[in-house]
Amino acid sequence: MNITARTKICMIIGDPVEHSLSPQMHNAGYEALQIDDQFVYLASRVNVNDIADFIKGIRAMHIRGISCTIPHKIAVIPYLDKIDAVAKKIGAVNTIVNDEGKLIGYNTDWLGILVPLEKHITLQNKTVALIGAGGAARAAAFAVTKKGAKLAIYNRTIKKAKELAKEFNGEAYSLDEIQNVKSADIIINTTSIGLKQKNKTPIPKKYISNKQIIFDAVYDSEESRLIKEAKKQDAQTISGIEMLLHQGFAQFRLFTGYEAPIDIMRKAIT
Ligand code: NAP
């Protein structure tokens, strides 16, 4: 361990946060680049009602970088000094950089969606069924529409699906109309179904086919039920681990100024 009194703290906040693999991923990167005397990465469960106090803590303790996960990505925005243009368009912040006392909000989740998807498919004119309308869904909507895909959003709270659809020129559906996903080229799950209730899936297996790509943003040590069932249907699959890695590589650069050691960070969490 190379931590000294000069080591800068980076951390992830969420509620829950204990499932997060970000500490292993980032710390493995620091060690590989021999900057583990400069940076250390921790995790903290923060209640969303305490977010204002937590932001005061960042400033008081000069914490260098924060990764925000559920349910903080939208809640942190009013407390930051500056929001970068992409994060503003997405409407969610998953990365905060403390630049000498100025807190700047970024979003790298969209790269976590885009980079793995583009390894499988060219998005131009493809149809995407996006399940969920929270922070991760906003990043996914930005990523796929930026590359010319057509978007249909399905959400439990239809009002939120409609708002997101309006911003990204898509269609909005309730979860009662989930059978429509059958015709999509790509299905992306960004709900937390499968995170808290591990035996649940947002999409019945019968609506998944071998012509589709199924991307589940949820990640865990085990494969999600959605990914398991998609494999049984011979669909191409992308797990939340890929999203975690690619949003994390971009975040690593923002926190440290160094390019992420991709292979080592991948090995640390897979
Ligand atoms: P969020 O902003 O709180 O959004 C949660 C979404 O899930 C909303 O659309 C919500 O619907 C829906 N939802 C929650 N419980 C539901 C239920 N029981 N039935 C139906 N819908 C439900 O959260 P987020 O930040 O977007 O994160 C969503 C998921 O993506 C989490 O599991 C998170 O871990 C994962 N994620 C993974 C990565 C990665 O790197 N792999 C990155 C970002 C996020 P309502 O609008 O109706 O409440």
Short mmCIF file of N, CA, C and O in Angstrom, two decimals, residues 24-123:
data_model
loop_
_atom_site.label_atom_id
_atom_site.label_comp_id
_atom_site.label_asym_id
_atom_site.label_seq_id
_atom_site.Cartn_x
_atom_site.Cartn_y
_atom_site.Cartn_z
N GLN A 24 -12.40 -1.81 -7.11
CA GLN A 24 -11.41 -2.77 -7.62
C GLN A 24 -10.87 -2.30 -8.98
O GLN A 24 -9.67 -2.38 -9.26
N MET A 25 -11.79 -1.83 -9.82
CA MET A 25 -11.40 -1.44 -11.20
C MET A 25 -10.43 -0.25 -11.18
O MET A 25 -9.37 -0.29 -11.81
N HIS A 26 -10.78 0.82 -10.45
CA HIS A 26 -9.93 2.02 -10.46
C HIS A 26 -8.62 1.78 -9.72
O HIS A 26 -7.55 2.17 -10.20
N ASN A 27 -8.69 1.11 -8.55
CA ASN A 27 -7.45 0.90 -7.78
C ASN A 27 -6.46 0.01 -8.55
O ASN A 27 -5.25 0.23 -8.47
N ALA A 28 -7.00 -0.96 -9.31
CA ALA A 28 -6.10 -1.81 -10.13
C ALA A 28 -5.40 -0.94 -11.17
O ALA A 28 -4.22 -1.13 -11.47
N GLY A 29 -6.13 0.03 -11.72
CA GLY A 29 -5.53 0.95 -12.70
C GLY A 29 -4.45 1.82 -12.07
O GLY A 29 -3.38 2.01 -12.64
N TYR A 30 -4.71 2.33 -10.86
CA TYR A 30 -3.72 3.18 -10.18
C TYR A 30 -2.43 2.38 -9.91
O TYR A 30 -1.33 2.87 -10.11
N GLU A 31 -2.65 1.14 -9.47
CA GLU A 31 -1.49 0.30 -9.14
C GLU A 31 -0.67 0.01 -10.41
O GLU A 31 0.56 0.13 -10.40
N ALA A 32 -1.38 -0.32 -11.50
CA ALA A 32 -0.68 -0.67 -12.74
C ALA A 32 0.16 0.50 -13.26
O ALA A 32 1.23 0.31 -13.81
N LEU A 33 -0.37 1.71 -13.12
CA LEU A 33 0.36 2.89 -13.61
C LEU A 33 1.33 3.46 -12.55
O LEU A 33 1.94 4.50 -12.76
N GLN A 34 1.38 2.76 -11.42
CA GLN A 34 2.22 3.19 -10.28
C GLN A 34 1.89 4.62 -9.85
O GLN A 34 2.77 5.44 -9.58
N ILE A 35 0.57 4.88 -9.81
CA ILE A 35 0.10 6.18 -9.28
C ILE A 35 -0.75 5.93 -8.03
O ILE A 35 -1.56 6.77 -7.66
N ASP A 36 -0.56 4.75 -7.41
CA ASP A 36 -1.35 4.44 -6.22
C ASP A 36 -0.83 5.18 -4.99
O ASP A 36 -1.41 5.08 -3.91
N ASP A 37 0.24 5.95 -5.14
CA ASP A 37 0.62 6.88 -4.07
C ASP A 37 -0.10 8.23 -4.29
O ASP A 37 -0.28 9.00 -3.36
N GLN A 38 -0.57 8.46 -5.52
CA GLN A 38 -1.25 9.74 -5.84
C GLN A 38 -2.77 9.66 -5.67
O GLN A 38 -3.43 10.65 -5.40
N PHE A 39 -3.33 8.45 -5.95
CA PHE A 39 -4.79 8.29 -5.93
C PHE A 39 -5.19 7.02 -5.21
O PHE A 39 -4.53 5.99 -5.35
N VAL A 40 -6.32 7.11 -4.48
CA VAL A 40 -6.96 5.91 -3.92
C VAL A 40 -8.45 6.05 -4.18
O VAL A 40 -8.97 7.17 -4.23
N TYR A 41 -9.13 4.93 -4.38
CA TYR A 41 -10.55 4.97 -4.76
C TYR A 41 -11.36 4.16 -3.74
O TYR A 41 -11.11 2.98 -3.50
N LEU A 42 -12.36 4.81 -3.13
CA LEU A 42 -13.17 4.21 -2.08
C LEU A 42 -14.64 4.17 -2.51
O LEU A 42 -14.98 4.60 -3.62
N ALA A 43 -15.51 3.70 -1.62
CA ALA A 43 -16.95 3.70 -1.90
C ALA A 43 -17.68 4.12 -0.64
O ALA A 43 -17.22 3.85 0.47
N SER A 44 -18.82 4.80 -0.80
CA SER A 44 -19.60 5.19 0.36
C SER A 44 -21.09 5.17 0.04
O SER A 44 -21.52 5.68 -1.00
N ARG A 45 -21.86 4.55 0.94
CA ARG A 45 -23.32 4.58 0.77
C ARG A 45 -23.80 5.95 1.26
O ARG A 45 -23.55 6.32 2.41
N VAL A 46 -24.43 6.70 0.39
CA VAL A 46 -24.92 8.04 0.75
C VAL A 46 -26.42 8.08 0.46
O VAL A 46 -26.86 7.77 -0.65
N ASN A 47 -27.19 8.45 1.46
CA ASN A 47 -28.63 8.59 1.29
C ASN A 47 -28.89 9.83 0.44
O ASN A 47 -28.23 10.86 0.62
N VAL A 48 -29.86 9.73 -0.46
CA VAL A 48 -30.12 10.86 -1.37
C VAL A 48 -30.53 12.13 -0.61
O VAL A 48 -30.25 13.25 -1.06
N ASN A 49 -31.10 11.97 0.57
CA ASN A 49 -31.48 13.15 1.37
C ASN A 49 -30.27 13.85 1.98
O ASN A 49 -30.38 14.97 2.47
N ASP A 50 -29.12 13.18 1.96
CA ASP A 50 -27.91 13.76 2.55
C ASP A 50 -26.97 14.34 1.48
O ASP A 50 -25.81 14.65 1.78
N ILE A 51 -27.45 14.47 0.25
CA ILE A 51 -26.54 14.81 -0.84
C ILE A 51 -25.92 16.21 -0.66
O ILE A 51 -24.75 16.42 -0.96
N ALA A 52 -26.71 17.15 -0.14
CA ALA A 52 -26.17 18.52 0.05
C ALA A 52 -24.99 18.48 1.04
O ALA A 52 -23.96 19.12 0.81
N ASP A 53 -25.16 17.72 2.12
CA ASP A 53 -24.08 17.59 3.11
C ASP A 53 -22.87 16.91 2.50
O ASP A 53 -21.73 17.28 2.76
N PHE A 54 -23.12 15.89 1.68
CA PHE A 54 -22.01 15.18 1.06
C PHE A 54 -21.21 16.12 0.15
O PHE A 54 -19.98 16.11 0.16
N ILE A 55 -21.90 16.97 -0.59
CA ILE A 55 -21.20 17.90 -1.51
C ILE A 55 -20.34 18.88 -0.68
O ILE A 55 -19.21 19.18 -1.06
N LYS A 56 -20.87 19.30 0.46
CA LYS A 56 -20.05 20.16 1.36
C LYS A 56 -18.80 19.40 1.77
O LYS A 56 -17.71 19.97 1.86
N GLY A 57 -18.96 18.10 2.02
CA GLY A 57 -17.84 17.25 2.41
C GLY A 57 -16.78 17.16 1.32
O GLY A 57 -15.58 17.18 1.61
N ILE A 58 -17.22 17.07 0.06
CA ILE A 58 -16.25 17.02 -1.07
C ILE A 58 -15.38 18.26 -1.02
O ILE A 58 -14.16 18.21 -1.15
N ARG A 59 -16.05 19.41 -0.84
CA ARG A 59 -15.31 20.69 -0.86
C ARG A 59 -14.39 20.77 0.37
O ARG A 59 -13.24 21.15 0.25
N ALA A 60 -14.94 20.39 1.53
CA ALA A 60 -14.15 20.51 2.77
C ALA A 60 -12.94 19.59 2.77
O ALA A 60 -11.87 19.95 3.24
N MET A 61 -13.12 18.38 2.18
CA MET A 61 -12.03 17.37 2.24
C MET A 61 -11.18 17.35 0.98
O MET A 61 -10.27 16.54 0.87
N HIS A 62 -11.52 18.21 0.01
CA HIS A 62 -10.78 18.27 -1.27
C HIS A 62 -10.74 16.90 -1.94
O HIS A 62 -9.69 16.47 -2.44
N ILE A 63 -11.89 16.21 -1.92
CA ILE A 63 -11.96 14.92 -2.62
C ILE A 63 -11.81 15.20 -4.11
O ILE A 63 -12.42 16.13 -4.64
N ARG A 64 -10.99 14.41 -4.81
CA ARG A 64 -10.64 14.71 -6.20
C ARG A 64 -11.75 14.33 -7.19
O ARG A 64 -12.07 15.07 -8.12
N GLY A 65 -12.32 13.13 -7.03
CA GLY A 65 -13.28 12.67 -8.04
C GLY A 65 -14.36 11.82 -7.42
O GLY A 65 -14.09 11.03 -6.51
N ILE A 66 -15.59 11.99 -7.94
CA ILE A 66 -16.72 11.21 -7.43
C ILE A 66 -17.40 10.52 -8.61
O ILE A 66 -17.70 11.16 -9.61
N SER A 67 -17.65 9.22 -8.47
CA SER A 67 -18.51 8.51 -9.40
C SER A 67 -19.88 8.45 -8.73
O SER A 67 -19.97 8.09 -7.56
N CYS A 68 -20.94 8.80 -9.47
CA CYS A 68 -22.28 8.77 -8.88
C CYS A 68 -23.06 7.63 -9.50
O CYS A 68 -23.15 7.52 -10.72
N THR A 69 -23.64 6.80 -8.63
CA THR A 69 -24.55 5.79 -9.15
C THR A 69 -25.92 5.98 -8.51
O THR A 69 -26.15 6.97 -7.80
N ILE A 70 -26.83 5.06 -8.82
CA ILE A 70 -28.22 5.15 -8.39
C ILE A 70 -28.30 5.47 -6.89
O ILE A 70 -27.58 4.84 -6.13
N PRO A 71 -29.04 6.45 -6.41
CA PRO A 71 -30.00 7.32 -7.10
C PRO A 71 -29.49 8.78 -7.21
O PRO A 71 -30.30 9.69 -7.11
N HIS A 72 -28.21 8.99 -7.44
CA HIS A 72 -27.64 10.34 -7.28
C HIS A 72 -27.40 11.13 -8.56
O HIS A 72 -27.04 12.30 -8.50
N LYS A 73 -27.55 10.49 -9.72
CA LYS A 73 -27.07 11.12 -10.96
C LYS A 73 -27.77 12.42 -11.32
O LYS A 73 -27.20 13.28 -11.98
N ILE A 74 -29.02 12.52 -10.91
CA ILE A 74 -29.77 13.76 -11.20
C ILE A 74 -29.74 14.66 -9.95
O ILE A 74 -29.58 15.88 -10.05
N ALA A 75 -29.78 14.01 -8.78
CA ALA A 75 -29.84 14.75 -7.51
C ALA A 75 -28.64 15.67 -7.29
O ALA A 75 -28.76 16.72 -6.67
N VAL A 76 -27.45 15.29 -7.81
CA VAL A 76 -26.25 16.10 -7.53
C VAL A 76 -26.20 17.40 -8.34
O VAL A 76 -25.51 18.36 -7.95
N ILE A 77 -26.92 17.44 -9.45
CA ILE A 77 -26.74 18.54 -10.42
C ILE A 77 -26.86 19.95 -9.81
O ILE A 77 -25.99 20.78 -10.04
N PRO A 78 -27.90 20.23 -9.01
CA PRO A 78 -28.03 21.61 -8.51
C PRO A 78 -26.86 22.08 -7.63
O PRO A 78 -26.71 23.29 -7.42
N TYR A 79 -26.06 21.15 -7.13
CA TYR A 79 -25.00 21.52 -6.18
C TYR A 79 -23.64 21.75 -6.84
O TYR A 79 -22.68 22.11 -6.16
N LEU A 80 -23.55 21.53 -8.15
CA LEU A 80 -22.25 21.61 -8.82
C LEU A 80 -22.01 23.01 -9.38
O LEU A 80 -22.95 23.79 -9.60
N ASP A 81 -20.73 23.35 -9.63
CA ASP A 81 -20.38 24.69 -10.12
C ASP A 81 -20.53 24.79 -11.63
O ASP A 81 -20.79 25.86 -12.18
N LYS A 82 -20.31 23.66 -12.31
CA LYS A 82 -20.38 23.67 -13.77
C LYS A 82 -20.78 22.28 -14.26
O LYS A 82 -20.33 21.28 -13.68
N ILE A 83 -21.58 22.24 -15.31
CA ILE A 83 -21.96 20.94 -15.90
C ILE A 83 -21.47 20.97 -17.35
O ILE A 83 -21.81 21.90 -18.09
N ASP A 84 -20.73 19.96 -17.74
CA ASP A 84 -20.21 19.97 -19.11
C ASP A 84 -21.38 19.78 -20.10
O ASP A 84 -22.44 19.29 -19.73
N ALA A 85 -21.17 20.17 -21.37
CA ALA A 85 -22.28 20.27 -22.33
C ALA A 85 -22.97 18.92 -22.56
O ALA A 85 -24.20 18.86 -22.65
N VAL A 86 -22.20 17.83 -22.63
CA VAL A 86 -22.81 16.50 -22.87
C VAL A 86 -23.66 16.09 -21.67
O VAL A 86 -24.79 15.62 -21.83
N ALA A 87 -23.13 16.29 -20.46
CA ALA A 87 -23.89 15.93 -19.25
C ALA A 87 -25.17 16.77 -19.18
O ALA A 87 -26.22 16.28 -18.75
N LYS A 88 -25.08 18.02 -19.62
CA LYS A 88 -26.25 18.91 -19.62
C LYS A 88 -27.32 18.36 -20.56
O LYS A 88 -28.49 18.28 -20.23
N LYS A 89 -26.89 17.95 -21.75
CA LYS A 89 -27.83 17.42 -22.74
C LYS A 89 -28.46 16.11 -22.22
O LYS A 89 -29.66 15.88 -22.36
N ILE A 90 -27.63 15.27 -21.61
CA ILE A 90 -28.13 14.00 -21.06
C ILE A 90 -29.03 14.27 -19.85
O ILE A 90 -30.01 13.57 -19.63
N GLY A 91 -28.69 15.30 -19.08
CA GLY A 91 -29.50 15.63 -17.90
C GLY A 91 -29.13 14.78 -16.71
O GLY A 91 -29.93 14.62 -15.78
N ALA A 92 -27.94 14.18 -16.71
CA ALA A 92 -27.50 13.35 -15.58
C ALA A 92 -25.98 13.41 -15.50
O ALA A 92 -25.31 13.51 -16.52
N VAL A 93 -25.49 13.35 -14.26
CA VAL A 93 -24.04 13.42 -14.01
C VAL A 93 -23.61 12.12 -13.32
O VAL A 93 -24.17 11.76 -12.29
N ASN A 94 -22.65 11.41 -13.92
CA ASN A 94 -22.13 10.21 -13.22
C ASN A 94 -20.70 10.42 -12.74
O ASN A 94 -20.12 9.54 -12.12
N THR A 95 -20.14 11.61 -13.05
CA THR A 95 -18.73 11.89 -12.72
C THR A 95 -18.61 13.33 -12.25
O THR A 95 -19.06 14.24 -12.95
N ILE A 96 -18.02 13.51 -11.07
CA ILE A 96 -17.73 14.87 -10.59
C ILE A 96 -16.22 14.99 -10.43
O ILE A 96 -15.60 14.12 -9.80
N VAL A 97 -15.65 16.04 -11.01
CA VAL A 97 -14.22 16.30 -10.83
C VAL A 97 -14.07 17.58 -10.01
O VAL A 97 -14.71 18.60 -10.32
N ASN A 98 -13.26 17.48 -8.95
CA ASN A 98 -12.99 18.66 -8.12
C ASN A 98 -11.72 19.31 -8.67
O ASN A 98 -10.61 18.86 -8.42
N ASP A 99 -11.92 20.38 -9.46
CA ASP A 99 -10.81 21.05 -10.12
C ASP A 99 -10.43 22.28 -9.27
O ASP A 99 -11.01 23.35 -9.44
N GLU A 100 -9.54 22.04 -8.33
CA GLU A 100 -9.09 23.09 -7.40
C GLU A 100 -10.25 23.85 -6.77
O GLU A 100 -10.31 25.08 -6.81
N GLY A 101 -11.19 23.10 -6.25
CA GLY A 101 -12.32 23.70 -5.53
C GLY A 101 -13.56 23.91 -6.37
O GLY A 101 -14.64 24.17 -5.85
N LYS A 102 -13.42 23.79 -7.71
CA LYS A 102 -14.58 23.96 -8.58
C LYS A 102 -15.12 22.57 -8.94
O LYS A 102 -14.36 21.74 -9.49
N LEU A 103 -16.39 22.31 -8.64
CA LEU A 103 -16.95 20.98 -8.90
C LEU A 103 -17.60 20.95 -10.27
O LEU A 103 -18.57 21.67 -10.53
N ILE A 104 -17.04 20.09 -11.16
CA ILE A 104 -17.53 20.02 -12.54
C ILE A 104 -18.18 18.65 -12.77
O ILE A 104 -17.58 17.61 -12.45
N GLY A 105 -19.40 18.67 -13.31
CA GLY A 105 -20.15 17.44 -13.56
C GLY A 105 -19.98 16.98 -15.00
O GLY A 105 -20.12 17.77 -15.93
N TYR A 106 -19.69 15.68 -15.17
CA TYR A 106 -19.56 15.08 -16.51
C TYR A 106 -20.47 13.86 -16.59
O TYR A 106 -20.95 13.36 -15.58
N ASN A 107 -20.65 13.36 -17.80
CA ASN A 107 -21.33 12.07 -17.97
C ASN A 107 -20.48 11.18 -18.88
O ASN A 107 -20.19 11.57 -20.01
N THR A 108 -20.07 10.03 -18.35
CA THR A 108 -19.33 9.07 -19.19
C THR A 108 -20.16 7.82 -19.45
O THR A 108 -19.71 6.93 -20.16
N ASP A 109 -21.38 7.75 -18.87
CA ASP A 109 -22.22 6.55 -19.06
C ASP A 109 -22.55 6.32 -20.53
O ASP A 109 -22.70 5.19 -20.97
N TRP A 110 -22.69 7.41 -21.29
CA TRP A 110 -23.09 7.24 -22.70
C TRP A 110 -22.01 6.49 -23.48
O TRP A 110 -22.32 5.71 -24.38
N LEU A 111 -20.75 6.68 -23.09
CA LEU A 111 -19.66 5.93 -23.74
C LEU A 111 -19.73 4.46 -23.32
O LEU A 111 -19.38 3.56 -24.10
N GLY A 112 -20.19 4.22 -22.10
CA GLY A 112 -20.36 2.85 -21.62
C GLY A 112 -21.43 2.09 -22.40
O GLY A 112 -21.43 0.86 -22.45
N ILE A 113 -22.36 2.83 -22.98
CA ILE A 113 -23.40 2.21 -23.84
C ILE A 113 -22.87 2.12 -25.28
O ILE A 113 -22.96 1.08 -25.93
N LEU A 114 -22.31 3.24 -25.75
CA LEU A 114 -21.97 3.34 -27.17
C LEU A 114 -20.82 2.42 -27.59
O LEU A 114 -20.93 1.71 -28.60
N VAL A 115 -19.73 2.43 -26.83
CA VAL A 115 -18.53 1.69 -27.28
C VAL A 115 -18.82 0.18 -27.38
O VAL A 115 -18.55 -0.41 -28.43
N PRO A 116 -19.42 -0.47 -26.36
CA PRO A 116 -19.71 -1.90 -26.52
C PRO A 116 -20.72 -2.19 -27.64
O PRO A 116 -20.56 -3.16 -28.38
N LEU A 117 -21.74 -1.31 -27.80
CA LEU A 117 -22.74 -1.54 -28.86
C LEU A 117 -22.11 -1.49 -30.24
O LEU A 117 -22.39 -2.33 -31.10
N GLU A 118 -21.22 -0.50 -30.43
CA GLU A 118 -20.63 -0.34 -31.77
C GLU A 118 -19.64 -1.46 -32.11
O GLU A 118 -19.25 -1.58 -33.27
N LYS A 119 -19.28 -2.28 -31.12
CA LYS A 119 -18.46 -3.46 -31.44
C LYS A 119 -19.33 -4.54 -32.12
O LYS A 119 -18.83 -5.46 -32.73
N HIS A 120 -20.68 -4.40 -31.94
CA HIS A 120 -21.60 -5.40 -32.49
C HIS A 120 -22.35 -4.91 -33.73
O HIS A 120 -22.77 -5.71 -34.55
N ILE A 121 -22.59 -3.60 -33.82
CA ILE A 121 -23.56 -3.13 -34.82
C ILE A 121 -23.30 -1.65 -35.18
O ILE A 121 -22.76 -0.90 -34.36
N THR A 122 -23.69 -1.28 -36.40
CA THR A 122 -23.70 0.14 -36.78
C THR A 122 -25.10 0.67 -36.44
O THR A 122 -26.10 0.10 -36.87
N LEU A 123 -25.14 1.74 -35.68
CA LEU A 123 -26.43 2.16 -35.11
C LEU A 123 -27.34 2.93 -36.07
O LEU A 123 -28.57 2.96 -35.88
#
